[in-house]
CSV table of C-alpha atoms and ligand atoms in Angstrom, one decimal:
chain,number,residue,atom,x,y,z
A,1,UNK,CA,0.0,0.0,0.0
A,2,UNK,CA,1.4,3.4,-1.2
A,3,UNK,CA,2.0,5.6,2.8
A,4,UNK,CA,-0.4,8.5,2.6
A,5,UNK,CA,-2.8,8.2,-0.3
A,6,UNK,CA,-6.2,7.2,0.0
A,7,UNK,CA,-9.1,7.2,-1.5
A,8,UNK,CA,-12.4,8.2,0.3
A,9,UNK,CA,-16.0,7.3,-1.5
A,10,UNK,CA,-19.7,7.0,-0.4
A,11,UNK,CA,-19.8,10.0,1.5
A,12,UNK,CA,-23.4,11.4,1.7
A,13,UNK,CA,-21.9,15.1,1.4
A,14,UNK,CA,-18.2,16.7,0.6
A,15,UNK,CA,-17.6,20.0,2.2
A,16,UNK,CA,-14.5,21.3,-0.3
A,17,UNK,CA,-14.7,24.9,0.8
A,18,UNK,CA,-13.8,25.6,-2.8
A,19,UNK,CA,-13.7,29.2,-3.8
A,20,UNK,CA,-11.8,32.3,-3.6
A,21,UNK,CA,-9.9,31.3,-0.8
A,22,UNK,CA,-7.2,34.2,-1.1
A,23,UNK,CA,-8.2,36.0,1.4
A,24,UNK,CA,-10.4,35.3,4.6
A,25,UNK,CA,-14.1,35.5,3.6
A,26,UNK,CA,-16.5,37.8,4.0
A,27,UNK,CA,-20.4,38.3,3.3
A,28,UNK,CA,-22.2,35.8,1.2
A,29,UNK,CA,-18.9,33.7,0.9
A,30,UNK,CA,-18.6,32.9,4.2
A,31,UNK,CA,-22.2,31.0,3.6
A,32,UNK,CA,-20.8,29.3,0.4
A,33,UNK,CA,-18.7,25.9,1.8
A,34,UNK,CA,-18.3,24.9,-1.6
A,35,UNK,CA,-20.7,21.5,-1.1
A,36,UNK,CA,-21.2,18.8,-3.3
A,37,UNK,CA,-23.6,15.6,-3.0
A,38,UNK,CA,-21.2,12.7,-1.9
A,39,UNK,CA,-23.4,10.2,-4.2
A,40,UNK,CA,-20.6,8.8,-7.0
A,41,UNK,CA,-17.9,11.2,-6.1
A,42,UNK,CA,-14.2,9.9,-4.7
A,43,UNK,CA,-11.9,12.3,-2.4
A,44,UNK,CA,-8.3,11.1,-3.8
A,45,UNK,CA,-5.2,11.9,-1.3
A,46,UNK,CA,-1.8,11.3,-2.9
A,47,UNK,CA,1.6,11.4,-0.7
A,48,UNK,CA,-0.1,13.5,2.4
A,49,UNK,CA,-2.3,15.6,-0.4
A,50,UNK,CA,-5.4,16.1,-1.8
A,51,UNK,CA,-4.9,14.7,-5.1
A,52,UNK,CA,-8.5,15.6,-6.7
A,53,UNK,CA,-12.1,15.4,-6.0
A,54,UNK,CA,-14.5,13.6,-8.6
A,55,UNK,CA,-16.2,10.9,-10.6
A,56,UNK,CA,-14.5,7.1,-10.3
A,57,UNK,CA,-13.9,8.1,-14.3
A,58,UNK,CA,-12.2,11.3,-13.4
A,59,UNK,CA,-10.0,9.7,-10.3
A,60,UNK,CA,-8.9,6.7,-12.2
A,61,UNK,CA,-7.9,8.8,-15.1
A,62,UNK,CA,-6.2,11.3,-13.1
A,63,UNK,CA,-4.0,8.4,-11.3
A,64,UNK,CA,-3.6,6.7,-14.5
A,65,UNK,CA,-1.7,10.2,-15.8
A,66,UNK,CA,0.3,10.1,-12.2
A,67,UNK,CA,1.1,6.7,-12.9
A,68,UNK,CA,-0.6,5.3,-10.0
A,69,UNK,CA,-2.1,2.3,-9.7
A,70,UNK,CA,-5.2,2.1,-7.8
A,71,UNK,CA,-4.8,-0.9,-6.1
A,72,UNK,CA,-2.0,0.6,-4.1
A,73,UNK,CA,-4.5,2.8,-2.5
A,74,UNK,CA,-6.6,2.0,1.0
A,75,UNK,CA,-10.2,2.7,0.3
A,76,UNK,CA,-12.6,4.0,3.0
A,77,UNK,CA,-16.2,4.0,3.0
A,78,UNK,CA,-17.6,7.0,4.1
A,79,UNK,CA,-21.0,4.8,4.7
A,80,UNK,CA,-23.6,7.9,4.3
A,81,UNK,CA,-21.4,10.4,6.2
A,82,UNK,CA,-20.0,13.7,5.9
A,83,UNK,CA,-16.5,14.9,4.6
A,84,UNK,CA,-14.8,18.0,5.4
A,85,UNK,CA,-11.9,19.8,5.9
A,86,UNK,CA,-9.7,19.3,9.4
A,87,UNK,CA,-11.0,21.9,11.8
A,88,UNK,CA,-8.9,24.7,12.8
A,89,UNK,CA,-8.6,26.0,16.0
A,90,UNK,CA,-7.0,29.3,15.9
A,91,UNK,CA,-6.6,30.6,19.3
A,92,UNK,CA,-5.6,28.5,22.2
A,93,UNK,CA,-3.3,28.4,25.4
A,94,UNK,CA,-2.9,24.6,25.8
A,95,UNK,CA,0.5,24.5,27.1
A,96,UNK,CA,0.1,24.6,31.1
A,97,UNK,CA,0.5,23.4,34.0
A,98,UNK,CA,-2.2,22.6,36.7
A,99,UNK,CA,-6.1,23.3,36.4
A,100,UNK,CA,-8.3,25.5,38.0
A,101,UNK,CA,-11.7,23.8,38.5
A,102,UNK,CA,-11.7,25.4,42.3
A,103,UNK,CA,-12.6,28.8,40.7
A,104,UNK,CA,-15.6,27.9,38.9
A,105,UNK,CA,-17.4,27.5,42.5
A,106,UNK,CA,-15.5,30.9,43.7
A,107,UNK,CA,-17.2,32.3,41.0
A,108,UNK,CA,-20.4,30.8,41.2
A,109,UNK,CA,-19.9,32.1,45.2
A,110,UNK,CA,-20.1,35.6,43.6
A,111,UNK,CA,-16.2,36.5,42.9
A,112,UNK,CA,-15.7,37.5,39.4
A,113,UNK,CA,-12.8,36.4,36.6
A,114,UNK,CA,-11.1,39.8,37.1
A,115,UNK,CA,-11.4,39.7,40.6
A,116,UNK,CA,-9.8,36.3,40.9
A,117,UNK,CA,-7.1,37.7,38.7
A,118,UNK,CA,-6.5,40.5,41.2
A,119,UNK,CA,-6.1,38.2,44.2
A,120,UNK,CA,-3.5,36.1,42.7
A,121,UNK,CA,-5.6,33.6,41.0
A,122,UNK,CA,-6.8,33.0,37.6
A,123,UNK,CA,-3.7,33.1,35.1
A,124,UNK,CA,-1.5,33.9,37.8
A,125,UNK,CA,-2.8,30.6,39.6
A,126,UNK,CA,-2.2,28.7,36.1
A,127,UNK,CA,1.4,30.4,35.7
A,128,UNK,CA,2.4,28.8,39.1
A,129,UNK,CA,1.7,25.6,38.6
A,130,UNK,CA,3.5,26.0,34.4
A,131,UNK,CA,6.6,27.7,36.1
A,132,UNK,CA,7.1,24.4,38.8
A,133,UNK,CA,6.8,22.0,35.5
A,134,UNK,CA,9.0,20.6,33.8
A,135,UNK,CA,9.4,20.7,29.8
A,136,UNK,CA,8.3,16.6,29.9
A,137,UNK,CA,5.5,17.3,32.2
A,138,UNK,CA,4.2,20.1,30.4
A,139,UNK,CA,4.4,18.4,27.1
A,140,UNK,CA,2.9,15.4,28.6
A,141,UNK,CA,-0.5,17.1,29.7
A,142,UNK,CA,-0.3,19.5,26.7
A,143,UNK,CA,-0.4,16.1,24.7
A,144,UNK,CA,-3.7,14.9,26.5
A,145,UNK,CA,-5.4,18.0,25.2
A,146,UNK,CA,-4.1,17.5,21.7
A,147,UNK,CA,-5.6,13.8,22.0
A,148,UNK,CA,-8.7,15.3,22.5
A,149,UNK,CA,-8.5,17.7,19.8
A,150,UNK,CA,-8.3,15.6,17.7
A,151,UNK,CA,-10.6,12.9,18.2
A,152,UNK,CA,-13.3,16.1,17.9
A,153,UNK,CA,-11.7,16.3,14.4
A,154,UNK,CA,-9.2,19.7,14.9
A,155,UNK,CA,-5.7,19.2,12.9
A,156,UNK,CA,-4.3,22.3,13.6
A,157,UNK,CA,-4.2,24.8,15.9
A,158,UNK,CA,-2.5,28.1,17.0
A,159,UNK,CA,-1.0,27.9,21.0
A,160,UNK,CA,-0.2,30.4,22.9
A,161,UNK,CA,3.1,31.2,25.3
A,162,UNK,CA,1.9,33.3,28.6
A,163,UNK,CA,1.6,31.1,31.4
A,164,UNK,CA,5.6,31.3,32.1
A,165,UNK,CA,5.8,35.3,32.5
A,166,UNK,CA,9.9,34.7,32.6
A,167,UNK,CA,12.2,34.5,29.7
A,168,UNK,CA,12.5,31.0,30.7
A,169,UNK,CA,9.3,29.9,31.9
A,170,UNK,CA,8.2,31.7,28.1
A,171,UNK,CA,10.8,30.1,26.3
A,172,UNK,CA,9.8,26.6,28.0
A,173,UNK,CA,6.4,27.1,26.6
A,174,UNK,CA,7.3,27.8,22.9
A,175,UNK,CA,9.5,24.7,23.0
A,176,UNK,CA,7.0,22.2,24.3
A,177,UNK,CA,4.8,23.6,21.6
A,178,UNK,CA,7.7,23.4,19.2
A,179,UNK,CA,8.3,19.8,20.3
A,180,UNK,CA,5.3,18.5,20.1
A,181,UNK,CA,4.6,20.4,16.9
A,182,UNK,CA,7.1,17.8,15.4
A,183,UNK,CA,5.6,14.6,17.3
A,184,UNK,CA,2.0,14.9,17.3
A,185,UNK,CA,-0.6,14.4,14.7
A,186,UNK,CA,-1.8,18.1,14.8
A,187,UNK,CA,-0.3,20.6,13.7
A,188,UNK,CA,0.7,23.9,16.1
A,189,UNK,CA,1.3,27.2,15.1
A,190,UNK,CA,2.6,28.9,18.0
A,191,UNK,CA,2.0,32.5,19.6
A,192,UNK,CA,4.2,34.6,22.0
A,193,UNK,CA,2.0,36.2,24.7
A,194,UNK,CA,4.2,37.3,27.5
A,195,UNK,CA,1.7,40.5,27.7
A,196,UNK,CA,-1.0,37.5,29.2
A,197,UNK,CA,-0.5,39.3,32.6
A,198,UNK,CA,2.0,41.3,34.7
A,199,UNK,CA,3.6,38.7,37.4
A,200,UNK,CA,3.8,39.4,40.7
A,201,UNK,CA,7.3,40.1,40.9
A,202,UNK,CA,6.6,43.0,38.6
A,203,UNK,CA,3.3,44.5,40.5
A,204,UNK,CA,4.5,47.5,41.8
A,205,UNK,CA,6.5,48.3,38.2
A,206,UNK,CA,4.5,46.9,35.4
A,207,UNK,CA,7.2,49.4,33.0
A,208,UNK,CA,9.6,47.0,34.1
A,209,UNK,CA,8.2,44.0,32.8
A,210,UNK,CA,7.1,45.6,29.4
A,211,UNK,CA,10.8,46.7,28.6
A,212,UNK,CA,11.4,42.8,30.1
A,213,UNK,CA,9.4,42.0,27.0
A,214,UNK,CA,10.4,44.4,24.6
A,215,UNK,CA,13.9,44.2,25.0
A,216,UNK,CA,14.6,40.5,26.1
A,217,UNK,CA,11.9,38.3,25.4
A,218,UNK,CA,10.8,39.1,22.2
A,219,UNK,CA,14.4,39.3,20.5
A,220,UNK,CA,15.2,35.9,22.1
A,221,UNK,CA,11.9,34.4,20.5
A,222,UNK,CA,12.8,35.8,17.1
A,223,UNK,CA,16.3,34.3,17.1
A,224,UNK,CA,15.1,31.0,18.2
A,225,UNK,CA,12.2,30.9,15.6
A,226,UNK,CA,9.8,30.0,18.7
A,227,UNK,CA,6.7,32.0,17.4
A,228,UNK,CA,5.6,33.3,14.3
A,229,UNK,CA,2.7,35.5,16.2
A,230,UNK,CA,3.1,38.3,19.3
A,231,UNK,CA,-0.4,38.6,21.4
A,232,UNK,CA,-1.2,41.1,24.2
A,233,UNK,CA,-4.3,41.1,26.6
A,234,UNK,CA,-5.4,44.4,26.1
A,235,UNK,CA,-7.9,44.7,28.9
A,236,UNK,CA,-8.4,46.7,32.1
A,237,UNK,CA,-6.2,46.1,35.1
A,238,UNK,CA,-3.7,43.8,32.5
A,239,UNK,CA,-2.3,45.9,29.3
A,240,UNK,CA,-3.5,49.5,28.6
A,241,UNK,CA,-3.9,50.2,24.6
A,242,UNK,CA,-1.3,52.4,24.8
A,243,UNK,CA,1.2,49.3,26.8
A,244,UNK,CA,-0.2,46.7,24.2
A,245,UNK,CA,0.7,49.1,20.7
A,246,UNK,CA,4.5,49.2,22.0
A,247,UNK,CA,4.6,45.5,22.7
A,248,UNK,CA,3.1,44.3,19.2
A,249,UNK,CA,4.7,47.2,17.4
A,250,UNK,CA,8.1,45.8,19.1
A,251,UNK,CA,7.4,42.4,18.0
A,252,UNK,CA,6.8,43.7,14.5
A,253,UNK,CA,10.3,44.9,14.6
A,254,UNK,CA,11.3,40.8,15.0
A,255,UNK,CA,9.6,39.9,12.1
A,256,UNK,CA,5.9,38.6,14.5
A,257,UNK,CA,2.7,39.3,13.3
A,258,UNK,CA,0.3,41.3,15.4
A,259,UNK,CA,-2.6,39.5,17.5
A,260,UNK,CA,-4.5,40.8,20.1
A,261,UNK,CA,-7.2,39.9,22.9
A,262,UNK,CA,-9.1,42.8,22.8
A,263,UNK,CA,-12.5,44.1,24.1
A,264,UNK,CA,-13.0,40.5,25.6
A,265,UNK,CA,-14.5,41.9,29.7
A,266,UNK,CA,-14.5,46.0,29.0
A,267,UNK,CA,-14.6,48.1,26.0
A,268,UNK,CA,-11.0,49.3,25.2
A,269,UNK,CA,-10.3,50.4,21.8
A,270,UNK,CA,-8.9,46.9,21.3
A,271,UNK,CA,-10.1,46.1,17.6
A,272,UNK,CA,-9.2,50.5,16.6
A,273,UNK,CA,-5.7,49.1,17.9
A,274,UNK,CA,-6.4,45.4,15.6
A,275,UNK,CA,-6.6,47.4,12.5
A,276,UNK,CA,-3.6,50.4,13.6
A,277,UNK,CA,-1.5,47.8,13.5
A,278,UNK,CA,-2.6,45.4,11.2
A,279,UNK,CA,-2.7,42.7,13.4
A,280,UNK,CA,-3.8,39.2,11.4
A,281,UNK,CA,-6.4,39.1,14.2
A,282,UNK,CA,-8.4,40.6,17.0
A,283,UNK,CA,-9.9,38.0,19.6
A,284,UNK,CA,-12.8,37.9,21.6
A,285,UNK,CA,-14.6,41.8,20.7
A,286,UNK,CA,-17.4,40.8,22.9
A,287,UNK,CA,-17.2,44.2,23.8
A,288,UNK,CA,-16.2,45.9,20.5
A,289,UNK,CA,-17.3,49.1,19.6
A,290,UNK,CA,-19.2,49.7,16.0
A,291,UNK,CA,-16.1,52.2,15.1
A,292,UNK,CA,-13.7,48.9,16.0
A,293,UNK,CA,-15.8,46.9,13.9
A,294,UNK,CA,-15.6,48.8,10.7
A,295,UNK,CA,-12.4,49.3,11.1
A,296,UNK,CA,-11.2,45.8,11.6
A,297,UNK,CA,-13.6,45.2,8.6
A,298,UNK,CA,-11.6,47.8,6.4
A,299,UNK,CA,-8.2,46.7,7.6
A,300,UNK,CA,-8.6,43.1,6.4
A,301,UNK,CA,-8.3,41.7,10.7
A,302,UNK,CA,-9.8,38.5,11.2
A,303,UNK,CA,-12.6,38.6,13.8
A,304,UNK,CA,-11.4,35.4,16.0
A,305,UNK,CA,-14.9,34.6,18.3
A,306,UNK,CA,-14.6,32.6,21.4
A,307,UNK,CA,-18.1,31.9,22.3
A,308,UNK,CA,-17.0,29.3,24.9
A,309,UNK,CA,-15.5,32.2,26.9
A,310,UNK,CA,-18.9,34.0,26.6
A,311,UNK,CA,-20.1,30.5,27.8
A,312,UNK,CA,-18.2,30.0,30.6
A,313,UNK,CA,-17.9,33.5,32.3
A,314,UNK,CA,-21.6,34.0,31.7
A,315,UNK,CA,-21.1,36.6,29.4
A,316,UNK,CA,-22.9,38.8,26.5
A,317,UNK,CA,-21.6,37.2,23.5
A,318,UNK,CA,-20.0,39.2,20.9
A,319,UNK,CA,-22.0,40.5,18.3
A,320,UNK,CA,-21.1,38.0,15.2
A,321,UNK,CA,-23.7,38.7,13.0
A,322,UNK,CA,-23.1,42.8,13.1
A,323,UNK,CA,-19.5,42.2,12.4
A,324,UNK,CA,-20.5,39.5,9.4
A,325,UNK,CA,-23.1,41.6,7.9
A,326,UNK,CA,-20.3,44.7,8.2
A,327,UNK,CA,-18.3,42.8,6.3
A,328,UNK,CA,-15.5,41.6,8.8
A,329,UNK,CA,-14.3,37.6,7.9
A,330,UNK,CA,-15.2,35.9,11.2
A,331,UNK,CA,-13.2,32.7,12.6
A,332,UNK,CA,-14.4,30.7,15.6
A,333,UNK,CA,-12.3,28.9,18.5
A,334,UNK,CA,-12.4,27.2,21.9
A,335,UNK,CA,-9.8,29.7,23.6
A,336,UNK,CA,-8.9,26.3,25.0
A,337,UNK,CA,-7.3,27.8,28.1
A,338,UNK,CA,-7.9,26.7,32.3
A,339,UNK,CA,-9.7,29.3,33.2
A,340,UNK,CA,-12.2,30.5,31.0
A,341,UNK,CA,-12.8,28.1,28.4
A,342,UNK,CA,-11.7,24.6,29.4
A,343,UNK,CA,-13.0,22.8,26.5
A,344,UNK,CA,-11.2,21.3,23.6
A,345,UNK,CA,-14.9,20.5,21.9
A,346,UNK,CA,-14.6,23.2,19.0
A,347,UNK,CA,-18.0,21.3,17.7
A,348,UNK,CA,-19.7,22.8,20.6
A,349,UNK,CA,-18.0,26.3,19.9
A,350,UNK,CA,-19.8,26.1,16.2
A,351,UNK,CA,-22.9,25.2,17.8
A,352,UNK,CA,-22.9,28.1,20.4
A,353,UNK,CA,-22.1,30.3,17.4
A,354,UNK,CA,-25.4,29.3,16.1
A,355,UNK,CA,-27.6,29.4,18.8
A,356,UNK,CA,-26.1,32.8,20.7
A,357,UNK,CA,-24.7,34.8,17.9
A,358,UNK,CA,-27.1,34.1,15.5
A,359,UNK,CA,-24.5,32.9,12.9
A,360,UNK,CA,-25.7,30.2,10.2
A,361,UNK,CA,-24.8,26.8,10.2
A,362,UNK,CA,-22.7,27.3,7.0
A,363,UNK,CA,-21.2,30.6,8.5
A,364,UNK,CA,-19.7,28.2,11.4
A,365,UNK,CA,-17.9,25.8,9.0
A,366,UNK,CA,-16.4,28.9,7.0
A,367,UNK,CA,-15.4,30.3,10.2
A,368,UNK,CA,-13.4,27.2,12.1
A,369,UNK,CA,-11.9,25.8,8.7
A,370,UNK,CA,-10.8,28.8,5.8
A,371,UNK,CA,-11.2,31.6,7.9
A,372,UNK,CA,-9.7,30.0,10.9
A,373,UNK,CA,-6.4,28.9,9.1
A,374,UNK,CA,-6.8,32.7,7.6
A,375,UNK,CA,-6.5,33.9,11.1
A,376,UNK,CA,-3.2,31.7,11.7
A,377,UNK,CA,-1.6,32.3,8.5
A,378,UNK,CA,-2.5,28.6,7.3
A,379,UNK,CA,-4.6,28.9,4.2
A,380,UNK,CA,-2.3,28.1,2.2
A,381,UNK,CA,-1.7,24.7,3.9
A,382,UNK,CA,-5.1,23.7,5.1
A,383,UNK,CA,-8.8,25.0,5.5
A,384,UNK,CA,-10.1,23.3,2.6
A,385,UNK,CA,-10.2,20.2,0.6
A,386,UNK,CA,-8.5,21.5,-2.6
A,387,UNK,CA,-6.0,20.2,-5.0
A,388,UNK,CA,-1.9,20.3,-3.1
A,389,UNK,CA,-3.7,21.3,-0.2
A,390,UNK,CA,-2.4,18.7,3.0
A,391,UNK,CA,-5.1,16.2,3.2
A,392,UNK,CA,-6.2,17.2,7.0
A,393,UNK,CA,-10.4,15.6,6.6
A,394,UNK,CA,-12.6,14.7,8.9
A,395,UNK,CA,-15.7,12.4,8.5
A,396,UNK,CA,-18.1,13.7,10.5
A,397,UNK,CA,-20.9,11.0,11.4
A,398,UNK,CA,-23.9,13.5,10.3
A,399,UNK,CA,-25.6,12.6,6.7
A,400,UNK,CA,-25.6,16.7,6.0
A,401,UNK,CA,-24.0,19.9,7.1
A,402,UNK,CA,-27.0,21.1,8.9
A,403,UNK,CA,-27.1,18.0,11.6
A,404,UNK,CA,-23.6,18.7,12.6
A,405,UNK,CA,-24.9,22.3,14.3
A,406,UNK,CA,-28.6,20.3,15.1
A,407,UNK,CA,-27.2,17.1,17.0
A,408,UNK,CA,-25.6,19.3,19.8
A,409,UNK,CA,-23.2,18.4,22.1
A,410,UNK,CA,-22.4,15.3,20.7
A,411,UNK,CA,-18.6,14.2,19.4
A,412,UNK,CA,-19.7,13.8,15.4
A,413,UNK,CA,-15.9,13.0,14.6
A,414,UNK,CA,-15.6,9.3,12.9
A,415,UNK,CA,-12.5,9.2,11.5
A,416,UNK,CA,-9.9,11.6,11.4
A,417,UNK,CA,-7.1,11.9,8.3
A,418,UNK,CA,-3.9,14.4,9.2
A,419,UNK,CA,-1.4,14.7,6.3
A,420,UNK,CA,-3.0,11.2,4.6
A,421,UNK,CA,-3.0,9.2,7.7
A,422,UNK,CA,-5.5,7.9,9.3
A,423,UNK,CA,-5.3,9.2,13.0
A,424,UNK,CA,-8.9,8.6,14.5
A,425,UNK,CA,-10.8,5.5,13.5
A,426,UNK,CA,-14.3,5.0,14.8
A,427,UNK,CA,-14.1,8.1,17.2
A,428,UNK,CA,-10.8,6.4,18.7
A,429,UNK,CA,-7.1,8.0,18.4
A,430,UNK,CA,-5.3,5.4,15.8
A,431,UNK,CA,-2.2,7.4,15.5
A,432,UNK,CA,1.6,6.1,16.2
A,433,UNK,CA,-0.4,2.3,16.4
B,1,LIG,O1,-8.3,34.1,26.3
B,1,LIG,N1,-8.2,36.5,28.2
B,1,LIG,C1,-7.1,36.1,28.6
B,1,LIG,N2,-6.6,34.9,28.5
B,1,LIG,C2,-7.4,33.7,28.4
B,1,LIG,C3,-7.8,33.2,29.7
B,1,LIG,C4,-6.7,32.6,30.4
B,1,LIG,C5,-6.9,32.1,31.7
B,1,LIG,O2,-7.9,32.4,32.4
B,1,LIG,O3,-6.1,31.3,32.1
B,1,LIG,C6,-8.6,34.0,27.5
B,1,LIG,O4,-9.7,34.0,27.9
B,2,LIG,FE1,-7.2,33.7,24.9
């Protein structure tokens, strides 16, 4: 059998997310996921990559002209199911240590996210327990939460630094994620976010720890090719707009693209600062202002929701469809992160998307496959099931699109293909066996 080439048939319905898939989508094409009826049509993965989408005629011709036989190929049945592109989770901060299930009942005891925060807890809590582990330890749990990742059908996603707060503890982050980047299924595009919070040792001079940033960290990530992205939380009581402009403007000295968290608990001018400095994305904007909105739209930012965050703190969700219908290309995540979105169920995130920000089912696929790699700087890679593209698919265990969002809080993952391997089989991880 030839490694990595398949061929997939008897799928009910293939979502190719053909189209103009330059740039992140926006409008009407964000309800366009290029779908096809499955009946009589073969997806055809050759060495890692979608090799072409059609009729047993058109497949057996186009291998014939490659020279490939197609008995060298594993066949799956698709048995009435669903193909589709390898979700994308573009905005995570899996690489910790510890948990903080403790502060869900503090909170539900009245104590708020921030104020948590301001005790010590929260990300603080989180950056204790990631400081006293060790690189193995840390890549062992972060490898747990890949697993399950995965078996909900995500091949790539972005991860975050941030819970380290010291060169080293920073650098220890970006190296697991580096690390395990090479050794595990899914692919991991990795963020520097020293700017997560100001430590303690820096409390009384928060000026300190920005020129900390500025002047050691970030260089040191640049040289050691540790993150291709440089994310602040711009938010009250963390990272003013004013902090959060000299940190990303820094990073864009070192070659790292500009994200930010921004409007996520108060309004702060977070997406204005998105689109000054043409950050590839502004997260959260449950708070953003019309004027942020626009000019996100206008400046070409990706609009990265987190819906589970909205979930999980009990908060007003941001307002999706305003920002689709004023044009802004929206991508959804998990925020997988311990403290206000512990969930690596991005399938839950889409249907959340539905139900509280009044997105349509076909909006949710654009937005955690195209757009989401859009927001990571991936669409070239993956995001949709087109021709050199890597063949990162999921059969999804629905008979249409529409059941996926309808079926709700259900695992709909069957089997999982990263690079033209089969890594989930019958909802089970296969990989490395
Ligand atoms: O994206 N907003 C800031 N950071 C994370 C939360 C991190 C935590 O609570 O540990 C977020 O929501
Ligand atoms: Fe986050």
């Amino acid at each position: 059998m030839r490694a990595k080439s398949l061929l997939i048939h008897n799928a009910s319905q293939i979502i190719t997310m053909h189209g103009n898939n330059e740039k992140p989508r926006t409008g009407e094409a964000m309800r366009d996921i290029g779908l096809i009826e499955g009946k009589g049509q073969i997806v055809a993965v050759i060495d890692g990559n979608i090799a072409g989408i059609g009729t047993e005629t058109q497949i057996r011709e186009m291998l014939k002209e490659a020279g490939i036989k197609i008995e060298e190929l594993q066949v799956i049945d698709a048995d009435g199911k669903t193909v589709m592109p390898g979700l994308v989770d573009p905005h995570t901060h899996i690489v910790f240590g510890g948990s903080r299930e403790y502060e869900l009942e503090l909170r539900m005891n009245g104590a708020t996210y921030l104020e948590i925060l301001a005790k010590g807890g929260g990300i603080l809590s989180s950056t204790r327990h990631t400081r006293e582990a060790s690189e193995d330890e840390l890549a062992r749990q972060t490898t747990e939460r890949l697993d399950k990742f995965l078996k909900h059908g995500v091949t790539t996603v972005e991860a975050k630094s941030g819970y380290g707060l010291t060169l080293e503890d920073e650098l220890k982050q970006l190296r697991v994620a580096k690390r395990l980047d090479a050794k595990h299924p899914v692919d991991i595009v990795s963020t520097f976010m020293a700017a997560h919070a100001v430590p303690p040792e820096y409390k009384e001079d928060p000026e300190a720890y920005i020129t900390l940033i500025i002047e050691e960290m970030l260089p040191r990530v640049a040289q050691e090719q540790l993150a291709v992205f440089n994310d602040v939380f711009c938010e009250h009581g963390v990272f003013t707009v004013e902090q959060s402009e000299r940190i990303l403007e820094a990073g864009k000295k070192h070659g790292l693209i500009p994200k930010i968290h921004a409007d996520e608990i108060e309004p702060m001018g977070g997406a204005e600062l998105a689109a000054k400095v043409g950050a590839i994305s502004a997260d959260h904007l449950l708070k953003a202002s019309d004027e942020g909105i626009h000019a996100m739209a206008e400046a070409g930012v990706v609009a990265t929701l987190l819906p589970g965050t909205a979930f999980f703190l009990m908060a007003e969700y941001a307002r999706a469809r305003h920002m689709i219908d004023a044009g802004a290309a929206v991508a959804l995540s998990t925020d997988r992160n311990p403290g206000s979105s512990p969930t690596e169920n991005l399938q839950l995130i889409m249907n959340l998307a539905v139900l509280n920000m009044k997105m349509t089912p076909t909006e949710v696929i654009t937005a955690t496959t195209i757009n989401a790699a859009h927001a990571i700087g991936m669409a070239d890679r993956v995001g949709s099931l087109e021709v050199g593209k890597q063949a990162d698919i999921v059969i999804m265990d629905v008979p249409n699109y529409q059941f996926l969002t309808y079926n709700f809080g259900v695992n709909h993952a069957h089997t999982v293909i990263k690079k033209g391997e089969v890594v989930v089989k019958g909802g089970q991880l296969c990989y490395g066996r």
